[in-house]
């Protein structure tokens, strides 16, 4: 699988920009038997970077469904972890204004 | 007709797959591992990856020393990269009581062959120049402690065990353990019955529930412990830093992220793996106090896992009096991963009736029957 350029050459498709994970990496991991989103996340670190999987997890879900020909309940869906956006410790540690 | 298995292991965490691997390595593969979620979905996939040998009880120190030696070679044996980095553990003292306890710990650790040292706050600052030592009264350091990425260890064991013929089943929930008098006869799951006379309870935070199915009461209780990770940045921190006084631990993983947790003394027992705002605020405040430069760092994710905690914070291993061939591998109280190599090896030996390479009799559940306990002091997180 994967994409080809105008001359038929192989092109790299980046799926997770934060952790630099390509479609090829994902296909190789599926080949190695990592077939659930939670497991792929831990194996490849896909979706574990600063954006927390906002775009890549949906793409990963599609690739998994395509490759395994299976439904969503079989491949799982990772728990959304707080915070929804990254926050600096300076803000988190700030004084409470009551 | 029901399936049959020589050994049924309940729990697909580090110890479940580790014991399966050790049995298979000895040529025994009539083993089924049952995991209700995915492998490593419990504490094995949620912990901070610390590998520490600086403990206060003889049992924990011995288990940890032997296990660390085994971790040093395990990646070759399993042909997997774990990112095991031995940057040491820096344990900080903030009270006079801690200084007394730490000196006692180091003495015992040295007697057992560990080269840990008691150091001054200034020496601690030499190891971590960005550390705020204003309130630090002393510290201990051991250079062969370190951190590991837990997930590939779990998967490395599972892959190797499966290759040798072990049957590892995910998304399979144990619903009952059937006994006839003192003997186990079968394990019931949501997908069928497996006849067996030998069961290993390696279910972590769920091990008390599992034991009840066989009519066995364990004193362990699950407690939520929360943890977080920051964005990755350039390497600057070698050791894991911990303080029992604050209940905090943190390190910089191989990937560059700061990983750390802080315990909530008001936590109630129960199966709760949700994230709290209390943790986030307390972690941030304490972290910035320890290393002021952290104020500019972004936190990206928080989660939680369960400590399967016993009254003395030491694990429960070996058989139980009520039921034959019901092996316990639980109650690790937040330090199960780091002692798993030797625990899994010894448990495999006990299952096969061999002489164990380490005597674990003092860690049997019977120790809780009206005897005075030697409590492990050095629990963090």
Short mmCIF file of C-alpha atoms in Angstrom, two decimals:
data_model
loop_
_atom_site.label_atom_id
_atom_site.label_comp_id
_atom_site.label_asym_id
_atom_site.label_seq_id
_atom_site.Cartn_x
_atom_site.Cartn_y
_atom_site.Cartn_z
CA UNK A 1 0.00 0.00 0.00
CA UNK A 2 0.99 3.60 0.36
CA UNK A 3 1.07 6.40 -2.19
CA UNK A 4 3.04 6.78 -5.39
CA UNK A 5 4.34 9.94 -7.02
CA UNK A 6 3.97 10.98 -10.70
CA UNK A 7 6.85 8.70 -11.74
CA UNK A 8 5.41 5.76 -9.79
CA UNK A 9 7.97 6.28 -7.01
CA UNK A 10 7.01 5.48 -3.42
CA UNK A 11 6.00 8.47 -1.33
CA UNK A 12 6.10 8.74 2.40
CA UNK A 13 2.73 9.39 4.02
CA UNK A 14 3.08 10.92 7.47
CA UNK A 15 0.16 9.89 9.67
CA UNK A 16 1.33 11.21 13.06
CA UNK A 17 3.17 14.50 12.69
CA UNK A 18 4.17 14.89 16.34
CA UNK A 19 5.94 11.56 16.57
CA UNK A 20 6.82 11.26 12.87
CA UNK A 21 4.99 7.99 12.21
CA UNK A 22 4.37 7.00 8.58
CA UNK A 23 1.71 4.79 7.02
CA UNK A 24 4.50 2.34 6.28
CA UNK A 25 5.41 2.15 10.00
CA UNK A 26 1.77 1.35 10.79
CA UNK A 27 1.50 -1.33 8.09
CA UNK A 28 4.71 -2.95 9.37
CA UNK A 29 3.36 -2.93 12.94
CA UNK A 30 0.07 -4.53 11.84
CA UNK A 31 2.14 -7.15 10.02
CA UNK A 32 3.96 -7.77 13.34
CA UNK A 33 0.65 -8.45 15.08
CA UNK A 34 -0.09 -5.09 16.74
CA UNK A 35 -3.76 -4.87 15.79
CA UNK A 36 -5.52 -2.64 18.34
CA UNK A 37 -5.31 1.14 18.61
CA UNK A 38 -4.23 1.06 22.29
CA UNK A 39 -1.43 -1.36 21.46
CA UNK A 40 -0.29 0.49 18.32
CA UNK A 41 -0.26 3.69 20.36
CA UNK A 42 2.14 2.17 22.88
CA UNK A 43 4.21 0.38 20.25
CA UNK A 44 4.71 3.27 17.82
CA UNK A 45 3.94 6.23 20.14
CA UNK A 46 1.38 7.30 17.54
CA UNK A 47 -0.97 9.86 19.07
CA UNK A 48 1.23 10.34 22.12
CA UNK A 49 2.91 13.59 21.06
CA UNK A 50 2.04 17.18 21.91
CA UNK A 51 -1.26 17.21 19.89
CA UNK A 52 -2.43 13.99 21.60
CA UNK A 53 -3.66 12.23 18.49
CA UNK A 54 -6.13 14.85 17.30
CA UNK A 55 -5.68 13.96 13.64
CA UNK A 56 -3.71 10.73 13.54
CA UNK A 57 -5.92 8.49 15.68
CA UNK A 58 -8.83 8.82 13.22
CA UNK A 59 -6.46 8.09 10.34
CA UNK A 60 -5.05 5.12 12.24
CA UNK A 61 -8.57 3.85 12.82
CA UNK A 62 -9.27 4.02 9.07
CA UNK A 63 -6.04 2.25 8.16
CA UNK A 64 -6.73 -0.51 10.70
CA UNK A 65 -10.28 -1.05 9.46
CA UNK A 66 -9.06 -1.15 5.87
CA UNK A 67 -6.21 -3.57 6.61
CA UNK A 68 -8.10 -5.89 8.95
CA UNK A 69 -11.52 -5.55 7.30
CA UNK A 70 -13.04 -5.23 10.73
CA UNK A 71 -15.39 -3.02 12.72
CA UNK A 72 -14.62 -0.28 15.25
CA UNK A 73 -15.38 -2.36 18.35
CA UNK A 74 -12.61 -4.84 17.48
CA UNK A 75 -9.84 -2.25 17.14
CA UNK A 76 -10.79 -0.19 20.19
CA UNK A 77 -10.66 3.53 20.74
CA UNK A 78 -8.15 5.09 23.12
CA UNK A 79 -9.38 6.93 26.19
CA UNK A 80 -9.21 10.69 25.68
CA UNK A 81 -6.72 11.91 28.29
CA UNK A 82 -6.73 15.38 29.81
CA UNK A 83 -5.70 18.09 29.18
CA UNK A 84 -7.23 18.63 25.73
CA UNK A 85 -4.42 21.06 24.91
CA UNK A 86 -0.93 21.19 26.38
CA UNK A 87 -0.58 23.46 29.42
CA UNK A 88 2.63 24.77 30.96
CA UNK A 89 3.52 23.92 34.55
CA UNK A 90 3.71 27.65 35.29
CA UNK A 91 -0.02 27.93 34.60
CA UNK A 92 -0.91 24.69 36.35
CA UNK A 93 1.14 25.60 39.40
CA UNK A 94 -0.22 29.15 39.57
CA UNK A 95 -1.83 30.47 42.74
CA UNK A 96 -5.54 29.93 43.31
CA UNK A 97 -7.52 33.17 43.20
CA UNK A 98 -10.45 32.71 45.48
CA UNK B 1 -16.21 -31.03 25.60
CA UNK B 2 -14.19 -28.61 27.70
CA UNK B 3 -10.70 -27.47 26.91
CA UNK B 4 -7.87 -28.57 29.17
CA UNK B 5 -4.69 -26.79 30.26
CA UNK B 6 -1.87 -27.65 32.62
CA UNK B 7 -1.64 -24.11 33.94
CA UNK B 8 -4.06 -21.18 33.62
CA UNK B 9 -2.55 -17.75 34.28
CA UNK B 10 -5.03 -14.97 35.05
CA UNK B 11 -3.75 -11.56 34.04
CA UNK B 12 -1.94 -10.47 30.87
CA UNK B 13 0.36 -7.99 32.55
CA UNK B 14 4.12 -8.22 33.03
CA UNK B 15 3.91 -11.10 35.51
CA UNK B 16 1.29 -13.11 33.61
CA UNK B 17 3.22 -13.11 30.35
CA UNK B 18 6.56 -13.29 32.19
CA UNK B 19 5.59 -16.49 34.01
CA UNK B 20 4.23 -17.96 30.76
CA UNK B 21 7.57 -17.17 29.10
CA UNK B 22 9.59 -18.71 31.95
CA UNK B 23 7.47 -21.89 31.89
CA UNK B 24 7.87 -22.17 28.11
CA UNK B 25 11.62 -21.61 28.36
CA UNK B 26 11.75 -24.66 30.63
CA UNK B 27 9.88 -26.64 27.96
CA UNK B 28 6.46 -26.43 29.61
CA UNK B 29 3.94 -24.94 27.17
CA UNK B 30 0.59 -26.39 28.26
CA UNK B 31 -0.27 -22.89 29.47
CA UNK B 32 -3.17 -20.52 28.80
CA UNK B 33 -2.91 -16.83 29.73
CA UNK B 34 -6.24 -15.01 30.13
CA UNK B 35 -6.44 -11.21 29.87
CA UNK B 36 -9.78 -9.42 30.06
CA UNK B 37 -8.60 -6.40 28.07
CA UNK B 38 -5.43 -6.06 25.95
CA UNK B 39 -1.95 -7.10 27.16
CA UNK B 40 -0.51 -4.55 29.55
CA UNK B 41 -3.83 -2.71 29.88
CA UNK B 42 -3.51 -2.56 33.68
CA UNK B 43 -0.61 -1.29 35.79
CA UNK B 44 2.00 -2.82 33.43
CA UNK B 45 1.05 -0.32 30.74
CA UNK B 46 0.41 2.59 33.09
CA UNK B 47 3.44 2.73 35.40
CA UNK B 48 6.35 5.15 35.39
CA UNK B 49 8.93 2.57 34.31
CA UNK B 50 11.14 2.92 37.39
CA UNK B 51 13.67 0.18 38.15
CA UNK B 52 14.79 0.77 41.75
CA UNK B 53 16.88 -1.34 44.11
CA UNK B 54 16.93 1.16 47.00
CA UNK B 55 14.34 -0.39 49.31
CA UNK B 56 14.13 -0.73 53.07
CA UNK B 57 13.24 -4.43 53.51
CA UNK B 58 15.58 -7.32 52.79
CA UNK B 59 12.99 -9.05 50.57
CA UNK B 60 12.37 -6.07 48.30
CA UNK B 61 16.10 -5.27 48.04
CA UNK B 62 17.01 -8.85 47.13
CA UNK B 63 14.20 -9.17 44.57
CA UNK B 64 15.16 -5.84 43.00
CA UNK B 65 18.92 -6.49 42.84
CA UNK B 66 18.45 -9.84 41.12
CA UNK B 67 15.76 -8.45 38.80
CA UNK B 68 17.91 -5.50 37.71
CA UNK B 69 20.71 -7.91 36.73
CA UNK B 70 18.15 -9.87 34.70
CA UNK B 71 16.75 -6.73 33.03
CA UNK B 72 20.28 -5.90 31.86
CA UNK B 73 20.25 -9.06 29.69
CA UNK B 74 16.54 -9.53 29.02
CA UNK B 75 16.38 -7.33 25.92
CA UNK B 76 18.85 -9.62 24.15
CA UNK B 77 17.00 -12.73 25.25
CA UNK B 78 13.67 -11.34 23.98
CA UNK B 79 15.25 -9.53 21.01
CA UNK B 80 13.35 -6.33 21.90
CA UNK B 81 14.47 -2.78 22.70
CA UNK B 82 13.15 -1.59 26.11
CA UNK B 83 15.11 1.67 26.41
CA UNK B 84 16.49 0.52 29.78
CA UNK B 85 18.64 3.42 30.97
CA UNK B 86 20.58 3.08 34.22
CA UNK B 87 20.80 6.75 35.15
CA UNK B 88 20.37 6.01 38.85
CA UNK B 89 17.77 6.97 41.44
CA UNK B 90 18.25 10.05 43.57
CA UNK B 91 16.18 9.71 46.75
CA UNK B 92 15.77 13.00 48.61
CA UNK B 93 15.35 13.39 52.39
CA UNK B 94 13.39 16.36 53.78
CA UNK B 95 13.15 15.46 57.49
CA UNK B 96 15.49 14.24 60.24
CA UNK B 97 13.47 11.01 60.48
CA UNK B 98 14.12 10.40 56.81
CA UNK B 99 17.87 10.91 57.29
CA UNK B 100 17.90 8.26 60.02
CA UNK B 101 15.81 5.84 57.90
CA UNK B 102 17.89 6.48 54.75
CA UNK B 103 21.18 5.74 56.56
CA UNK B 104 19.65 2.51 57.85
CA UNK B 105 18.44 1.63 54.33
CA UNK B 106 21.88 2.22 52.78
CA UNK B 107 23.54 0.05 55.44
CA UNK B 108 21.20 -2.87 54.70
CA UNK B 109 21.45 -2.30 50.93
CA UNK B 110 25.27 -2.32 51.15
CA UNK B 111 25.21 -5.54 53.20
CA UNK B 112 23.13 -7.14 50.44
CA UNK B 113 25.62 -6.09 47.78
CA UNK B 114 24.18 -2.83 46.46
CA UNK B 115 26.57 0.12 46.05
CA UNK B 116 24.10 2.80 47.16
CA UNK B 117 25.51 5.83 49.00
CA UNK B 118 24.26 8.46 51.44
CA UNK B 119 25.11 11.94 50.12
CA UNK B 120 24.74 15.61 51.08
CA UNK B 121 22.33 18.06 49.40
CA UNK B 122 25.34 19.66 47.64
CA UNK B 123 26.39 16.30 46.23
CA UNK B 124 22.80 15.76 45.05
CA UNK B 125 23.03 19.10 43.22
CA UNK B 126 26.20 17.93 41.51
CA UNK B 127 24.21 15.01 40.07
CA UNK B 128 21.26 17.24 39.07
CA UNK B 129 22.50 20.85 38.74
CA UNK B 130 18.97 22.27 38.19
CA UNK B 131 17.68 20.78 41.46
CA UNK B 132 16.42 23.17 44.15
CA UNK B 133 18.08 21.92 47.35
CA UNK B 134 16.86 24.67 49.68
CA UNK B 135 14.79 22.26 51.78
CA UNK B 136 16.73 19.06 51.00
CA UNK B 137 18.44 17.61 54.09
CA UNK B 138 20.24 14.67 52.52
CA UNK B 139 19.89 12.04 49.82
CA UNK B 140 20.79 8.55 48.73
CA UNK B 141 21.93 7.56 45.26
CA UNK B 142 22.40 4.30 43.43
CA UNK B 143 23.78 4.44 39.90
CA UNK B 144 22.50 1.08 38.64
CA UNK B 145 18.84 1.96 39.25
CA UNK B 146 17.09 3.27 36.18
CA UNK B 147 14.05 3.51 33.94
CA UNK B 148 12.54 1.28 31.28
CA UNK B 149 9.76 1.57 28.69
CA UNK B 150 7.39 -1.08 30.13
CA UNK B 151 5.24 -1.87 27.10
CA UNK B 152 7.87 -3.59 24.89
CA UNK B 153 8.85 -5.82 27.81
CA UNK B 154 5.26 -7.10 28.11
CA UNK B 155 4.98 -7.59 24.37
CA UNK B 156 8.46 -9.08 24.09
CA UNK B 157 7.58 -11.77 26.64
CA UNK B 158 4.21 -12.42 24.97
CA UNK B 159 5.72 -12.76 21.51
CA UNK B 160 8.46 -15.12 22.72
CA UNK B 161 5.99 -17.22 24.76
CA UNK B 162 3.55 -17.48 21.85
CA UNK B 163 6.37 -18.54 19.54
CA UNK B 164 7.14 -21.42 21.93
CA UNK B 165 3.50 -22.52 21.95
CA UNK B 166 1.85 -20.71 24.87
CA UNK B 167 -1.79 -19.74 24.28
CA UNK B 168 -2.28 -16.06 25.24
CA UNK B 169 -5.88 -14.83 24.95
CA UNK B 170 -6.85 -11.18 25.17
CA UNK B 171 -10.42 -9.89 25.71
CA UNK B 172 -11.27 -13.01 27.71
CA UNK B 173 -12.75 -12.45 31.17
CA UNK B 174 -12.50 -14.98 33.99
CA UNK B 175 -15.90 -15.38 35.66
CA UNK B 176 -15.21 -18.19 38.16
CA UNK B 177 -12.62 -20.59 39.55
CA UNK B 178 -14.21 -23.98 40.24
CA UNK B 179 -12.90 -26.00 43.19
CA UNK B 180 -13.64 -29.45 44.60
CA UNK B 181 -12.53 -29.48 48.21
CA UNK B 182 -8.98 -28.14 48.20
CA UNK B 183 -8.45 -28.83 44.50
CA UNK B 184 -9.00 -26.53 41.57
CA UNK B 185 -10.88 -28.24 38.74
CA UNK B 186 -11.58 -25.51 36.20
CA UNK B 187 -11.54 -21.84 35.26
CA UNK B 188 -14.72 -20.39 33.77
CA UNK B 189 -14.49 -17.52 31.30
CA UNK B 190 -16.99 -15.55 29.23
CA UNK B 191 -15.85 -17.68 26.29
CA UNK B 192 -15.95 -21.17 27.79
CA UNK B 193 -14.58 -23.48 30.47
CA UNK B 194 -10.93 -24.56 30.79
CA UNK B 195 -10.24 -27.62 32.95
CA UNK B 196 -7.06 -27.25 35.01
CA UNK B 197 -5.67 -27.99 38.48
CA UNK B 198 -3.22 -25.05 38.54
CA UNK B 199 -4.06 -21.35 38.51
CA UNK B 200 -1.80 -18.32 38.80
CA UNK B 201 -3.41 -15.14 40.11
CA UNK B 202 -1.46 -12.33 38.45
CA UNK B 203 -4.40 -9.96 38.09
CA UNK B 204 -2.85 -6.89 39.77
CA UNK B 205 -5.54 -4.52 41.03
CA UNK B 206 -8.16 -7.21 40.33
CA UNK B 207 -6.34 -10.03 42.16
CA UNK B 208 -8.48 -9.82 45.32
CA UNK B 209 -11.63 -10.30 43.18
CA UNK B 210 -10.01 -13.26 41.40
CA UNK B 211 -8.95 -14.87 44.72
CA UNK B 212 -12.54 -14.59 46.01
CA UNK B 213 -13.69 -16.76 43.08
CA UNK B 214 -11.66 -19.59 44.62
CA UNK B 215 -12.86 -18.77 48.15
CA UNK B 216 -9.56 -17.14 49.13
CA UNK B 217 -9.43 -13.80 50.96
CA UNK B 218 -6.41 -11.61 50.15
CA UNK B 219 -5.55 -8.48 52.15
CA UNK B 220 -4.61 -6.44 49.02
CA UNK B 221 -6.67 -3.44 47.98
CA UNK B 222 -6.44 -1.48 44.71
CA UNK B 223 -5.60 2.22 44.99
CA UNK B 224 -5.59 4.73 42.15
CA UNK B 225 -2.24 6.38 41.46
CA UNK B 226 -2.01 9.14 38.89
CA UNK B 227 0.79 9.95 36.48
CA UNK B 228 1.54 12.44 33.72
CA UNK B 229 3.89 13.13 30.84
CA UNK B 230 5.25 16.33 29.31
CA UNK B 231 6.25 17.20 25.77
CA UNK B 232 9.68 15.77 24.89
CA UNK B 233 12.71 18.07 25.04
CA UNK B 234 16.51 17.90 25.04
CA UNK B 235 18.04 15.49 27.53
CA UNK B 236 19.06 17.11 30.82
CA UNK B 237 18.04 14.76 33.63
CA UNK B 238 19.88 11.47 34.22
CA UNK B 239 18.42 9.95 37.39
CA UNK B 240 14.90 9.32 38.56
CA UNK B 241 14.21 11.75 41.42
CA UNK B 242 11.93 10.69 44.27
CA UNK B 243 10.78 12.04 47.62
CA UNK B 244 8.70 10.00 50.07
CA UNK B 245 7.97 13.16 51.99
CA UNK B 246 6.10 14.60 48.98
CA UNK B 247 5.14 11.24 47.50
CA UNK B 248 6.59 12.38 44.17
CA UNK B 249 8.71 10.66 41.54
CA UNK B 250 9.81 11.92 38.11
CA UNK B 251 12.36 11.17 35.43
CA UNK B 252 13.18 12.05 31.86
CA UNK B 253 12.45 9.07 29.63
CA UNK B 254 14.69 8.05 26.73
CA UNK B 255 12.29 9.81 24.35
CA UNK B 256 12.85 13.13 26.21
CA UNK B 257 9.51 13.46 28.03
CA UNK B 258 9.31 14.02 31.77
CA UNK B 259 7.23 11.22 33.29
CA UNK B 260 6.12 11.46 36.88
CA UNK B 261 3.48 10.99 39.54
CA UNK B 262 2.51 12.08 43.00
CA UNK B 263 0.38 10.14 45.48
CA UNK B 264 -2.83 11.37 47.05
CA UNK B 265 -2.83 10.36 50.73
CA UNK B 266 -6.64 10.74 50.76
CA UNK B 267 -7.19 8.19 47.99
CA UNK B 268 -9.87 5.59 48.78
CA UNK B 269 -9.44 1.94 47.77
CA UNK B 270 -11.34 0.84 44.67
CA UNK B 271 -11.07 0.34 40.93
CA UNK B 272 -10.78 3.92 39.70
CA UNK B 273 -8.47 4.80 36.81
CA UNK B 274 -9.75 8.28 36.05
CA UNK B 275 -7.68 11.46 36.02
CA UNK B 276 -8.15 14.25 38.59
CA UNK B 277 -7.49 17.98 38.63
CA UNK B 278 -6.10 17.66 42.18
CA UNK B 279 -3.27 15.55 40.79
CA UNK B 280 -2.50 17.96 37.98
CA UNK B 281 -2.27 20.99 40.27
CA UNK B 282 -0.33 19.22 43.01
CA UNK B 283 2.08 17.61 40.56
CA UNK B 284 2.76 20.93 38.82
CA UNK B 285 3.31 22.84 42.08
CA UNK B 286 5.67 20.21 43.49
CA UNK B 287 7.56 19.70 40.25
CA UNK B 288 8.24 23.42 39.87
CA UNK B 289 9.41 23.54 43.49
CA UNK B 290 11.91 20.74 42.82
CA UNK B 291 13.14 22.07 39.48
CA UNK B 292 12.07 25.71 38.89
CA UNK B 293 13.03 25.52 35.18
CA UNK B 294 10.12 23.16 34.66
CA UNK B 295 7.69 26.09 34.75
CA UNK B 296 8.26 26.59 31.00
CA UNK B 297 7.56 22.94 30.14
CA UNK B 298 4.21 21.83 28.75
CA UNK B 299 2.30 18.94 30.26
CA UNK B 300 0.54 16.94 27.55
CA UNK B 301 -1.21 13.93 29.10
CA UNK B 302 -2.30 12.52 32.45
CA UNK B 303 -3.69 9.09 33.29
CA UNK B 304 -3.97 6.70 36.22
CA UNK B 305 -3.35 3.09 37.16
CA UNK B 306 -3.80 0.87 40.20
CA UNK B 307 -1.35 0.01 42.96
CA UNK B 308 -2.36 -3.42 44.27
CA UNK B 309 -1.44 -2.59 47.85
CA UNK B 310 -0.81 -5.00 50.75
CA UNK B 311 -0.68 -4.01 54.46
CA UNK B 312 3.16 -4.24 54.46
CA UNK B 313 3.74 -2.99 50.88
CA UNK B 314 5.49 -6.23 49.96
CA UNK B 315 4.18 -8.68 47.34
CA UNK B 316 2.20 -11.87 47.96
CA UNK B 317 3.87 -14.84 46.31
CA UNK B 318 3.56 -18.63 46.39
CA UNK B 319 0.69 -20.91 47.37
CA UNK B 320 -2.20 -20.33 49.82
CA UNK B 321 -3.37 -22.65 52.62
CA UNK B 322 -7.03 -22.91 51.53
CA UNK B 323 -6.62 -24.16 47.93
CA UNK B 324 -3.90 -26.32 46.37
CA UNK B 325 -1.92 -25.12 43.35
CA UNK B 326 -3.38 -21.60 43.49
CA UNK B 327 -0.25 -19.47 43.05
CA UNK B 328 -0.34 -15.81 44.02
CA UNK B 329 1.73 -13.23 42.16
CA UNK B 330 0.16 -9.99 43.29
CA UNK B 331 0.11 -7.29 45.97
CA UNK B 332 3.13 -5.53 44.50
CA UNK B 333 2.06 -2.19 45.99
CA UNK B 334 3.41 -0.09 43.13
CA UNK B 335 6.66 -1.91 42.47
CA UNK B 336 5.69 -5.05 40.58
CA UNK B 337 7.28 -4.29 37.25
CA UNK B 338 10.77 -3.76 38.62
CA UNK B 339 10.91 -7.09 40.51
CA UNK B 340 9.10 -9.12 37.85
CA UNK B 341 12.10 -10.90 36.25
CA UNK B 342 13.05 -12.87 39.37
CA UNK B 343 9.45 -13.22 40.61
CA UNK B 344 8.40 -14.78 37.30
CA UNK B 345 11.39 -17.11 37.24
CA UNK B 346 10.81 -18.31 40.82
CA UNK B 347 7.05 -18.71 40.26
CA UNK B 348 7.70 -20.89 37.18
CA UNK B 349 10.06 -23.02 39.29
CA UNK B 350 7.43 -23.39 42.06
CA UNK B 351 4.72 -24.37 39.55
CA UNK B 352 6.95 -27.10 38.11
CA UNK B 353 7.88 -28.38 41.59
CA UNK B 354 11.54 -27.38 41.26
CA UNK B 355 13.66 -25.95 44.06
CA UNK B 356 13.24 -22.18 43.73
CA UNK B 357 16.41 -20.20 42.94
CA UNK B 358 15.37 -17.69 45.63
CA UNK B 359 13.50 -18.48 48.85
CA UNK B 360 10.24 -16.50 48.86
CA UNK B 361 8.56 -18.23 51.83
CA UNK B 362 8.48 -15.00 53.82
CA UNK B 363 6.35 -13.42 51.10
CA UNK B 364 3.52 -15.96 51.33
CA UNK B 365 0.07 -14.67 52.29
CA UNK B 366 0.26 -16.57 55.61
CA UNK B 367 2.58 -13.84 56.94
CA UNK B 368 -0.48 -11.67 57.60
CA UNK B 369 -1.93 -14.13 60.14
CA UNK B 370 -1.39 -12.33 63.44
CA UNK B 371 2.35 -11.80 62.96
CA UNK B 372 4.21 -8.54 63.28
CA UNK B 373 4.90 -7.14 59.85
CA UNK B 374 8.04 -5.54 58.62
CA UNK B 375 6.60 -2.76 56.52
CA UNK B 376 8.36 -1.55 53.39
CA UNK B 377 8.97 2.12 54.07
CA UNK B 378 10.09 3.34 50.68
CA UNK B 379 6.88 3.50 48.64
CA UNK B 380 6.38 6.51 46.39
CA UNK B 381 3.79 7.89 43.95
#
